[in-house]
Amino acid sequence: MSQPVVVAVAITGSVPRKSDNPALPVTVSEQIESTHAAYEAGATLAHIHVRNDDESPSSDPEKFAAVQAGLRTHCPGMIVQFSTGGRGRDPASRGLSLRHAPDMASLSTGSVNFPTIVYENHATLVQELAAQMKRVGTRPEIEIFDLSHLHGAKRLVEAGLMDERPHVQFVMGVQNAMPADAHLLDILLAELRRVLPRATWTAAGIGRHQAPVMDWALARGADAVRTGLEDNIRITKDRLAASNAELVGLAVEAVTRRGRAVASPAEARAALGLPA
Ligand code: ZN
């Protein structure tokens, strides 16, 4: 029997706006409501960014805490993952939310070109964020935007800042970074197995690449799939996604088509090395 698949939902992100898709949850209460519907549809991991009133990215730790509290109440067992990502945020503030000890936090282990900016992750900042996560008992999800970032993760293990079993996400289809390409995923996976053989893994496809990347990941035995409005706001070229829950429904169908089971909250926690 293959392991059940964790369905992760990235509900908001830092780029899409309500004017792109009115279903995007922006306020704390919208985020809790949208995640709850996604949870009911089968999602067991919520990847969280928070926004200011003008929809710009926020680093306010109290907003993160309010979303976390709402999810703990309404989505029992769901894994709460805070973003420490940098788009539109001051580097010094990216780890502020870690004081609330989320189950997981995203961690980028190197720099890369993005559509309009350089996504800068200085080695010192990466180490500081990893150390903070270790201190509060938050498990990292390593964001891989380039092959060298796998080696950045390996260096954190060697420095004792992370255990040998992080959760790793390959991100494909970001303009100016890695293209969405099945052969490239094979190369990344081979390198992951060489440098971090005990890691769990998933892959995220951005925009129209969401469904194909998910399918490539499932075909290769991924521990998790990732969906949500952060990465993709459309069902087809001509139709916007109605909600995060609709995207989660499609992910559940993709998992089932591959003959695999969707993880329950308890199974998701066990799969990613989190306490029940
Ligand atoms: Zn994110």
PDB file of C-alpha atoms and ligand atoms in Angstrom:
ATOM      1  CA  MET A   1       0.000   0.000   0.000  1.00  0.00           C
ATOM      2  CA  SER A   2       1.315   3.421  -0.850  1.00  0.00           C
ATOM      3  CA  GLN A   3       1.247   6.184   1.731  1.00  0.00           C
ATOM      4  CA  PRO A   4      -1.815   8.452   1.804  1.00  0.00           C
ATOM      5  CA  VAL A   5      -1.209  11.807   0.142  1.00  0.00           C
ATOM      6  CA  VAL A   6      -1.236  15.080   2.095  1.00  0.00           C
ATOM      7  CA  VAL A   7      -3.254  17.758   0.287  1.00  0.00           C
ATOM      8  CA  ALA A   8      -1.741  21.182   0.964  1.00  0.00           C
ATOM      9  CA  VAL A   9      -3.638  24.371   0.195  1.00  0.00           C
ATOM     10  CA  ALA A  10      -1.906  27.732  -0.234  1.00  0.00           C
ATOM     11  CA  ILE A  11      -4.899  29.959   0.324  1.00  0.00           C
ATOM     12  CA  THR A  12      -3.691  33.524  -0.337  1.00  0.00           C
ATOM     13  CA  GLY A  13      -0.002  34.075  -1.098  1.00  0.00           C
ATOM     14  CA  SER A  14       1.406  37.523  -1.679  1.00  0.00           C
ATOM     15  CA  VAL A  15       0.736  38.162  -5.360  1.00  0.00           C
ATOM     16  CA  PRO A  16      -2.891  37.608  -6.452  1.00  0.00           C
ATOM     17  CA  ARG A  17      -5.416  40.291  -5.578  1.00  0.00           C
ATOM     18  CA  LYS A  18      -9.160  40.296  -5.184  1.00  0.00           C
ATOM     19  CA  SER A  19      -9.362  42.164  -8.485  1.00  0.00           C
ATOM     20  CA  ASP A  20      -7.759  39.062 -10.109  1.00  0.00           C
ATOM     21  CA  ASN A  21     -10.150  36.628  -8.409  1.00  0.00           C
ATOM     22  CA  PRO A  22     -12.782  37.843  -5.930  1.00  0.00           C
ATOM     23  CA  ALA A  23     -12.646  34.447  -4.146  1.00  0.00           C
ATOM     24  CA  LEU A  24      -9.144  35.224  -2.819  1.00  0.00           C
ATOM     25  CA  PRO A  25      -9.332  35.298   1.004  1.00  0.00           C
ATOM     26  CA  VAL A  26      -7.579  38.422   2.286  1.00  0.00           C
ATOM     27  CA  THR A  27      -8.918  39.306   5.738  1.00  0.00           C
ATOM     28  CA  VAL A  28      -8.324  36.978   8.677  1.00  0.00           C
ATOM     29  CA  SER A  29     -11.986  35.944   8.798  1.00  0.00           C
ATOM     30  CA  GLU A  30     -12.059  35.286   5.034  1.00  0.00           C
ATOM     31  CA  GLN A  31      -8.911  33.192   5.413  1.00  0.00           C
ATOM     32  CA  ILE A  32     -10.380  31.077   8.206  1.00  0.00           C
ATOM     33  CA  GLU A  33     -13.621  30.572   6.281  1.00  0.00           C
ATOM     34  CA  SER A  34     -11.835  29.687   3.021  1.00  0.00           C
ATOM     35  CA  THR A  35      -9.444  27.270   4.768  1.00  0.00           C
ATOM     36  CA  HIS A  36     -12.314  25.617   6.607  1.00  0.00           C
ATOM     37  CA  ALA A  37     -14.086  24.915   3.303  1.00  0.00           C
ATOM     38  CA  ALA A  38     -10.795  23.587   1.869  1.00  0.00           C
ATOM     39  CA  TYR A  39     -10.377  21.365   4.950  1.00  0.00           C
ATOM     40  CA  GLU A  40     -13.884  19.971   4.471  1.00  0.00           C
ATOM     41  CA  ALA A  41     -12.908  19.232   0.851  1.00  0.00           C
ATOM     42  CA  GLY A  42      -9.842  17.219   1.957  1.00  0.00           C
ATOM     43  CA  ALA A  43      -6.969  19.628   2.612  1.00  0.00           C
ATOM     44  CA  THR A  44      -4.873  18.845   5.707  1.00  0.00           C
ATOM     45  CA  LEU A  45      -2.107  21.455   5.427  1.00  0.00           C
ATOM     46  CA  ALA A  46      -2.740  25.200   5.148  1.00  0.00           C
ATOM     47  CA  HIS A  47       0.072  27.441   3.863  1.00  0.00           C
ATOM     48  CA  ILE A  48      -0.563  30.936   5.230  1.00  0.00           C
ATOM     49  CA  HIS A  49       0.434  34.455   4.201  1.00  0.00           C
ATOM     50  CA  VAL A  50      -1.382  37.432   5.714  1.00  0.00           C
ATOM     51  CA  ARG A  51      -2.191  40.782   4.134  1.00  0.00           C
ATOM     52  CA  ASN A  52      -2.672  44.409   5.156  1.00  0.00           C
ATOM     53  CA  ASP A  53      -5.986  46.182   4.540  1.00  0.00           C
ATOM     54  CA  ASP A  54      -4.682  47.383   1.149  1.00  0.00           C
ATOM     55  CA  GLU A  55      -3.884  43.698   0.286  1.00  0.00           C
ATOM     56  CA  SER A  56      -0.102  44.260   0.450  1.00  0.00           C
ATOM     57  CA  PRO A  57       1.856  41.440   2.186  1.00  0.00           C
ATOM     58  CA  SER A  58       1.977  41.768   5.980  1.00  0.00           C
ATOM     59  CA  SER A  59       4.445  40.416   8.537  1.00  0.00           C
ATOM     60  CA  ASP A  60       2.162  41.183  11.495  1.00  0.00           C
ATOM     61  CA  PRO A  61       2.639  38.237  13.869  1.00  0.00           C
ATOM     62  CA  GLU A  62      -0.735  38.889  15.487  1.00  0.00           C
ATOM     63  CA  LYS A  63      -2.528  38.381  12.170  1.00  0.00           C
ATOM     64  CA  PHE A  64      -0.730  35.067  11.714  1.00  0.00           C
ATOM     65  CA  ALA A  65      -1.700  34.127  15.277  1.00  0.00           C
ATOM     66  CA  ALA A  66      -5.360  34.997  14.631  1.00  0.00           C
ATOM     67  CA  VAL A  67      -5.492  32.765  11.551  1.00  0.00           C
ATOM     68  CA  GLN A  68      -3.733  29.969  13.456  1.00  0.00           C
ATOM     69  CA  ALA A  69      -6.225  30.239  16.340  1.00  0.00           C
ATOM     70  CA  GLY A  70      -9.181  30.132  13.941  1.00  0.00           C
ATOM     71  CA  LEU A  71      -7.837  27.070  12.163  1.00  0.00           C
ATOM     72  CA  ARG A  72      -7.167  25.266  15.436  1.00  0.00           C
ATOM     73  CA  THR A  73     -10.805  25.840  16.377  1.00  0.00           C
ATOM     74  CA  HIS A  74     -12.493  25.101  13.054  1.00  0.00           C
ATOM     75  CA  CYS A  75     -10.124  22.624  11.353  1.00  0.00           C
ATOM     76  CA  PRO A  76      -9.093  20.065  14.004  1.00  0.00           C
ATOM     77  CA  GLY A  77      -5.704  18.512  13.315  1.00  0.00           C
ATOM     78  CA  MET A  78      -4.986  20.583  10.224  1.00  0.00           C
ATOM     79  CA  ILE A  79      -1.275  21.393   9.822  1.00  0.00           C
ATOM     80  CA  VAL A  80      -0.709  25.159  10.012  1.00  0.00           C
ATOM     81  CA  GLN A  81       2.250  26.367   7.972  1.00  0.00           C
ATOM     82  CA  PHE A  82       3.312  30.030   8.035  1.00  0.00           C
ATOM     83  CA  SER A  83       5.192  31.538   5.118  1.00  0.00           C
ATOM     84  CA  THR A  84       8.546  33.158   5.851  1.00  0.00           C
ATOM     85  CA  GLY A  85       8.733  34.105   2.167  1.00  0.00           C
ATOM     86  CA  GLY A  86      10.100  37.436   1.143  1.00  0.00           C
ATOM     87  CA  ARG A  87       7.986  38.972  -1.566  1.00  0.00           C
ATOM     88  CA  GLY A  88       7.105  42.475  -0.406  1.00  0.00           C
ATOM     89  CA  ARG A  89       8.423  41.916   3.109  1.00  0.00           C
ATOM     90  CA  ASP A  90      11.369  43.347   4.963  1.00  0.00           C
ATOM     91  CA  PRO A  91      13.956  40.563   5.616  1.00  0.00           C
ATOM     92  CA  ALA A  92      14.162  41.437   9.315  1.00  0.00           C
ATOM     93  CA  SER A  93      10.421  40.846   9.727  1.00  0.00           C
ATOM     94  CA  ARG A  94      10.119  37.538   7.886  1.00  0.00           C
ATOM     95  CA  GLY A  95      10.580  35.401  11.007  1.00  0.00           C
ATOM     96  CA  LEU A  96       8.384  37.443  13.372  1.00  0.00           C
ATOM     97  CA  SER A  97       5.434  35.048  13.103  1.00  0.00           C
ATOM     98  CA  LEU A  98       7.603  32.113  14.253  1.00  0.00           C
ATOM     99  CA  ARG A  99       7.130  33.283  17.852  1.00  0.00           C
ATOM    100  CA  HIS A 100       3.707  31.631  17.577  1.00  0.00           C
ATOM    101  CA  ALA A 101       5.351  28.250  16.916  1.00  0.00           C
ATOM    102  CA  PRO A 102       3.293  27.087  13.922  1.00  0.00           C
ATOM    103  CA  ASP A 103       3.441  23.375  13.088  1.00  0.00           C
ATOM    104  CA  MET A 104       5.495  24.212  10.003  1.00  0.00           C
ATOM    105  CA  ALA A 105       6.975  27.193   8.194  1.00  0.00           C
ATOM    106  CA  SER A 106       8.236  27.579   4.664  1.00  0.00           C
ATOM    107  CA  LEU A 107      11.964  28.209   4.286  1.00  0.00           C
ATOM    108  CA  SER A 108      13.740  29.210   1.075  1.00  0.00           C
ATOM    109  CA  THR A 109      17.356  28.114   1.126  1.00  0.00           C
ATOM    110  CA  GLY A 110      18.742  30.286  -1.666  1.00  0.00           C
ATOM    111  CA  SER A 111      18.131  33.248  -3.954  1.00  0.00           C
ATOM    112  CA  VAL A 112      16.567  33.215  -7.413  1.00  0.00           C
ATOM    113  CA  ASN A 113      15.127  35.481 -10.094  1.00  0.00           C
ATOM    114  CA  PHE A 114      11.362  36.020  -9.915  1.00  0.00           C
ATOM    115  CA  PRO A 115       9.137  37.681 -12.545  1.00  0.00           C
ATOM    116  CA  THR A 116       9.943  41.264 -11.498  1.00  0.00           C
ATOM    117  CA  ILE A 117      12.375  40.993  -8.561  1.00  0.00           C
ATOM    118  CA  VAL A 118      15.370  39.084  -7.298  1.00  0.00           C
ATOM    119  CA  TYR A 119      14.040  36.861  -4.520  1.00  0.00           C
ATOM    120  CA  GLU A 120      16.872  37.355  -2.101  1.00  0.00           C
ATOM    121  CA  ASN A 121      17.662  34.800   0.599  1.00  0.00           C
ATOM    122  CA  HIS A 122      21.063  35.589   2.026  1.00  0.00           C
ATOM    123  CA  ALA A 123      22.791  32.591   3.633  1.00  0.00           C
ATOM    124  CA  THR A 124      22.792  34.405   6.982  1.00  0.00           C
ATOM    125  CA  LEU A 125      19.035  35.021   6.862  1.00  0.00           C
ATOM    126  CA  VAL A 126      18.402  31.391   5.889  1.00  0.00           C
ATOM    127  CA  GLN A 127      20.432  30.203   8.880  1.00  0.00           C
ATOM    128  CA  GLU A 128      18.675  32.625  11.226  1.00  0.00           C
ATOM    129  CA  LEU A 129      15.235  31.508  10.113  1.00  0.00           C
ATOM    130  CA  ALA A 130      16.211  27.831  10.414  1.00  0.00           C
ATOM    131  CA  ALA A 131      17.597  28.458  13.900  1.00  0.00           C
ATOM    132  CA  GLN A 132      14.394  30.215  14.958  1.00  0.00           C
ATOM    133  CA  MET A 133      12.300  27.317  13.659  1.00  0.00           C
ATOM    134  CA  LYS A 134      14.455  24.844  15.514  1.00  0.00           C
ATOM    135  CA  ARG A 135      14.159  26.869  18.748  1.00  0.00           C
ATOM    136  CA  VAL A 136      10.336  26.907  18.715  1.00  0.00           C
ATOM    137  CA  GLY A 137       9.911  23.366  17.365  1.00  0.00           C
ATOM    138  CA  THR A 138       8.504  24.393  13.955  1.00  0.00           C
ATOM    139  CA  ARG A 139       9.213  21.945  11.127  1.00  0.00           C
ATOM    140  CA  PRO A 140      10.504  23.496   7.892  1.00  0.00           C
ATOM    141  CA  GLU A 141       9.126  23.052   4.398  1.00  0.00           C
ATOM    142  CA  ILE A 142      12.093  23.757   2.175  1.00  0.00           C
ATOM    143  CA  GLU A 143      11.138  25.727  -0.941  1.00  0.00           C
ATOM    144  CA  ILE A 144      13.270  24.697  -3.912  1.00  0.00           C
ATOM    145  CA  PHE A 145      13.322  27.305  -6.690  1.00  0.00           C
ATOM    146  CA  ASP A 146      16.672  26.087  -8.022  1.00  0.00           C
ATOM    147  CA  LEU A 147      18.775  22.926  -7.718  1.00  0.00           C
ATOM    148  CA  SER A 148      21.387  24.719  -5.603  1.00  0.00           C
ATOM    149  CA  HIS A 149      18.698  25.252  -2.949  1.00  0.00           C
ATOM    150  CA  LEU A 150      18.781  21.496  -2.207  1.00  0.00           C
ATOM    151  CA  HIS A 151      22.407  21.904  -1.276  1.00  0.00           C
ATOM    152  CA  GLY A 152      21.463  24.933   0.829  1.00  0.00           C
ATOM    153  CA  ALA A 153      19.117  22.628   2.751  1.00  0.00           C
ATOM    154  CA  LYS A 154      21.833  20.007   3.103  1.00  0.00           C
ATOM    155  CA  ARG A 155      24.141  22.640   4.618  1.00  0.00           C
ATOM    156  CA  LEU A 156      21.486  23.417   7.260  1.00  0.00           C
ATOM    157  CA  VAL A 157      21.382  19.721   8.190  1.00  0.00           C
ATOM    158  CA  GLU A 158      25.175  19.622   8.407  1.00  0.00           C
ATOM    159  CA  ALA A 159      25.139  22.748  10.612  1.00  0.00           C
ATOM    160  CA  GLY A 160      22.686  21.054  12.983  1.00  0.00           C
ATOM    161  CA  LEU A 161      19.971  23.626  12.224  1.00  0.00           C
ATOM    162  CA  MET A 162      17.542  21.077  10.787  1.00  0.00           C
ATOM    163  CA  ASP A 163      17.021  17.323  11.053  1.00  0.00           C
ATOM    164  CA  GLU A 164      17.603  14.949   8.135  1.00  0.00           C
ATOM    165  CA  ARG A 165      13.932  14.605   7.309  1.00  0.00           C
ATOM    166  CA  PRO A 166      12.648  18.010   6.189  1.00  0.00           C
ATOM    167  CA  HIS A 167       9.644  18.343   3.901  1.00  0.00           C
ATOM    168  CA  VAL A 168      10.802  19.633   0.519  1.00  0.00           C
ATOM    169  CA  GLN A 169       8.756  21.403  -2.141  1.00  0.00           C
ATOM    170  CA  PHE A 170       9.932  21.861  -5.722  1.00  0.00           C
ATOM    171  CA  VAL A 171       8.403  25.002  -7.222  1.00  0.00           C
ATOM    172  CA  MET A 172       8.048  24.945 -10.999  1.00  0.00           C
ATOM    173  CA  GLY A 173       6.707  27.446 -13.470  1.00  0.00           C
ATOM    174  CA  VAL A 174       7.743  30.710 -11.794  1.00  0.00           C
ATOM    175  CA  GLN A 175       8.782  33.023 -14.605  1.00  0.00           C
ATOM    176  CA  ASN A 176      12.620  33.432 -14.687  1.00  0.00           C
ATOM    177  CA  ALA A 177      13.115  30.498 -12.275  1.00  0.00           C
ATOM    178  CA  MET A 178      12.635  26.762 -13.006  1.00  0.00           C
ATOM    179  CA  PRO A 179      10.283  25.842 -15.861  1.00  0.00           C
ATOM    180  CA  ALA A 180       7.559  23.256 -15.341  1.00  0.00           C
ATOM    181  CA  ASP A 181       9.166  20.215 -16.956  1.00  0.00           C
ATOM    182  CA  ALA A 182       8.795  16.551 -16.017  1.00  0.00           C
ATOM    183  CA  HIS A 183      12.405  15.755 -16.904  1.00  0.00           C
ATOM    184  CA  LEU A 184      13.610  18.554 -14.642  1.00  0.00           C
ATOM    185  CA  LEU A 185      11.490  17.136 -11.808  1.00  0.00           C
ATOM    186  CA  ASP A 186      13.264  13.789 -12.314  1.00  0.00           C
ATOM    187  CA  ILE A 187      16.641  15.514 -12.019  1.00  0.00           C
ATOM    188  CA  LEU A 188      15.591  17.358  -8.855  1.00  0.00           C
ATOM    189  CA  LEU A 189      14.197  14.184  -7.296  1.00  0.00           C
ATOM    190  CA  ALA A 190      17.346  12.224  -8.066  1.00  0.00           C
ATOM    191  CA  GLU A 191      19.408  14.934  -6.409  1.00  0.00           C
ATOM    192  CA  LEU A 192      17.049  15.048  -3.404  1.00  0.00           C
ATOM    193  CA  ARG A 193      17.449  11.283  -2.928  1.00  0.00           C
ATOM    194  CA  ARG A 194      21.222  11.672  -3.099  1.00  0.00           C
ATOM    195  CA  VAL A 195      21.599  14.584  -0.657  1.00  0.00           C
ATOM    196  CA  LEU A 196      18.553  14.236   1.645  1.00  0.00           C
ATOM    197  CA  PRO A 197      17.373  10.638   1.246  1.00  0.00           C
ATOM    198  CA  ARG A 198      15.007  10.768   4.228  1.00  0.00           C
ATOM    199  CA  ALA A 199      13.151  13.925   3.167  1.00  0.00           C
ATOM    200  CA  THR A 200       9.465  13.897   2.271  1.00  0.00           C
ATOM    201  CA  TRP A 201       8.564  15.853  -0.849  1.00  0.00           C
ATOM    202  CA  THR A 202       5.981  17.569  -3.002  1.00  0.00           C
ATOM    203  CA  ALA A 203       5.940  19.818  -6.055  1.00  0.00           C
ATOM    204  CA  ALA A 204       4.002  22.982  -6.845  1.00  0.00           C
ATOM    205  CA  GLY A 205       3.181  24.154 -10.357  1.00  0.00           C
ATOM    206  CA  ILE A 206       2.377  27.820 -10.771  1.00  0.00           C
ATOM    207  CA  GLY A 207      -0.585  29.032 -12.844  1.00  0.00           C
ATOM    208  CA  ARG A 208      -1.590  26.707 -15.672  1.00  0.00           C
ATOM    209  CA  HIS A 209       1.157  24.314 -14.569  1.00  0.00           C
ATOM    210  CA  GLN A 210      -0.656  23.459 -11.323  1.00  0.00           C
ATOM    211  CA  ALA A 211      -2.503  20.348 -12.547  1.00  0.00           C
ATOM    212  CA  PRO A 212       0.292  18.822 -14.684  1.00  0.00           C
ATOM    213  CA  VAL A 213       2.971  19.272 -11.998  1.00  0.00           C
ATOM    214  CA  MET A 214       0.625  17.691  -9.442  1.00  0.00           C
ATOM    215  CA  ASP A 215       0.154  14.719 -11.725  1.00  0.00           C
ATOM    216  CA  TRP A 216       3.911  14.314 -12.336  1.00  0.00           C
ATOM    217  CA  ALA A 217       4.462  14.419  -8.566  1.00  0.00           C
ATOM    218  CA  LEU A 218       1.793  11.793  -7.904  1.00  0.00           C
ATOM    219  CA  ALA A 219       3.206   9.545 -10.625  1.00  0.00           C
ATOM    220  CA  ARG A 220       6.576   9.721  -8.836  1.00  0.00           C
ATOM    221  CA  GLY A 221       5.211   8.850  -5.394  1.00  0.00           C
ATOM    222  CA  ALA A 222       5.061  12.319  -3.807  1.00  0.00           C
ATOM    223  CA  ASP A 223       4.131  12.515  -0.123  1.00  0.00           C
ATOM    224  CA  ALA A 224       1.964  15.573  -0.737  1.00  0.00           C
ATOM    225  CA  VAL A 225       0.332  17.649  -3.451  1.00  0.00           C
ATOM    226  CA  ARG A 226      -0.096  21.396  -3.387  1.00  0.00           C
ATOM    227  CA  THR A 227      -2.925  23.518  -4.681  1.00  0.00           C
ATOM    228  CA  GLY A 228      -4.630  26.808  -3.839  1.00  0.00           C
ATOM    229  CA  LEU A 229      -5.248  30.315  -5.076  1.00  0.00           C
ATOM    230  CA  GLU A 230      -1.716  31.473  -4.141  1.00  0.00           C
ATOM    231  CA  ASP A 231      -0.362  29.441  -7.054  1.00  0.00           C
ATOM    232  CA  ASN A 232      -3.263  29.428  -9.499  1.00  0.00           C
ATOM    233  CA  ILE A 233      -6.512  31.394  -9.674  1.00  0.00           C
ATOM    234  CA  ARG A 234      -8.052  29.594 -12.677  1.00  0.00           C
ATOM    235  CA  ILE A 235      -9.750  26.301 -13.473  1.00  0.00           C
ATOM    236  CA  THR A 236      -9.449  26.873 -17.242  1.00  0.00           C
ATOM    237  CA  LYS A 237      -8.183  29.741 -19.326  1.00  0.00           C
ATOM    238  CA  ASP A 238     -11.712  31.142 -19.353  1.00  0.00           C
ATOM    239  CA  ARG A 239     -12.931  30.318 -15.852  1.00  0.00           C
ATOM    240  CA  LEU A 240     -11.704  31.535 -12.473  1.00  0.00           C
ATOM    241  CA  ALA A 241     -11.603  29.122  -9.550  1.00  0.00           C
ATOM    242  CA  ALA A 242     -14.652  29.658  -7.351  1.00  0.00           C
ATOM    243  CA  SER A 243     -12.718  28.955  -4.151  1.00  0.00           C
ATOM    244  CA  ASN A 244      -9.730  27.241  -2.601  1.00  0.00           C
ATOM    245  CA  ALA A 245     -12.112  24.355  -1.874  1.00  0.00           C
ATOM    246  CA  GLU A 246     -12.817  23.910  -5.591  1.00  0.00           C
ATOM    247  CA  LEU A 247      -9.065  23.585  -6.270  1.00  0.00           C
ATOM    248  CA  VAL A 248      -8.741  21.127  -3.360  1.00  0.00           C
ATOM    249  CA  GLY A 249     -11.573  19.076  -4.891  1.00  0.00           C
ATOM    250  CA  LEU A 250      -9.576  18.808  -8.136  1.00  0.00           C
ATOM    251  CA  ALA A 251      -6.471  17.760  -6.184  1.00  0.00           C
ATOM    252  CA  VAL A 252      -8.453  15.064  -4.374  1.00  0.00           C
ATOM    253  CA  GLU A 253      -9.675  13.789  -7.763  1.00  0.00           C
ATOM    254  CA  ALA A 254      -6.089  13.719  -9.069  1.00  0.00           C
ATOM    255  CA  VAL A 255      -4.919  11.723  -6.025  1.00  0.00           C
ATOM    256  CA  THR A 256      -7.815   9.265  -6.381  1.00  0.00           C
ATOM    257  CA  ARG A 257      -7.217   8.826 -10.122  1.00  0.00           C
ATOM    258  CA  ARG A 258      -3.713   7.634  -9.272  1.00  0.00           C
ATOM    259  CA  GLY A 259      -5.185   4.992  -6.955  1.00  0.00           C
ATOM    260  CA  ARG A 260      -3.902   6.679  -3.813  1.00  0.00           C
ATOM    261  CA  ALA A 261      -5.757   7.729  -0.669  1.00  0.00           C
ATOM    262  CA  VAL A 262      -6.075  11.276   0.643  1.00  0.00           C
ATOM    263  CA  ALA A 263      -4.463  11.619   4.083  1.00  0.00           C
ATOM    264  CA  SER A 264      -6.606  12.373   7.129  1.00  0.00           C
ATOM    265  CA  PRO A 265      -5.253  15.057   9.488  1.00  0.00           C
ATOM    266  CA  ALA A 266      -3.684  12.351  11.710  1.00  0.00           C
ATOM    267  CA  GLU A 267      -2.127  10.617   8.691  1.00  0.00           C
ATOM    268  CA  ALA A 268      -0.826  13.940   7.365  1.00  0.00           C
ATOM    269  CA  ARG A 269       0.842  14.705  10.703  1.00  0.00           C
ATOM    270  CA  ALA A 270       2.441  11.264  10.832  1.00  0.00           C
ATOM    271  CA  ALA A 271       3.651  11.544   7.235  1.00  0.00           C
ATOM    272  CA  LEU A 272       5.379  14.885   7.850  1.00  0.00           C
ATOM    273  CA  GLY A 273       6.846  13.986  11.240  1.00  0.00           C
ATOM    274  CA  LEU A 274       4.519  16.157  13.326  1.00  0.00           C
ATOM    275  CA  PRO A 275       2.969  15.241  16.679  1.00  0.00           C
ATOM    276  CA  ALA A 276      -0.670  14.103  16.601  1.00  0.00           C
TER     277      ALA A 276
HETATM  278 ZN    ZN B   1       3.597  31.101  -0.097  1.00  0.00          ZN
END
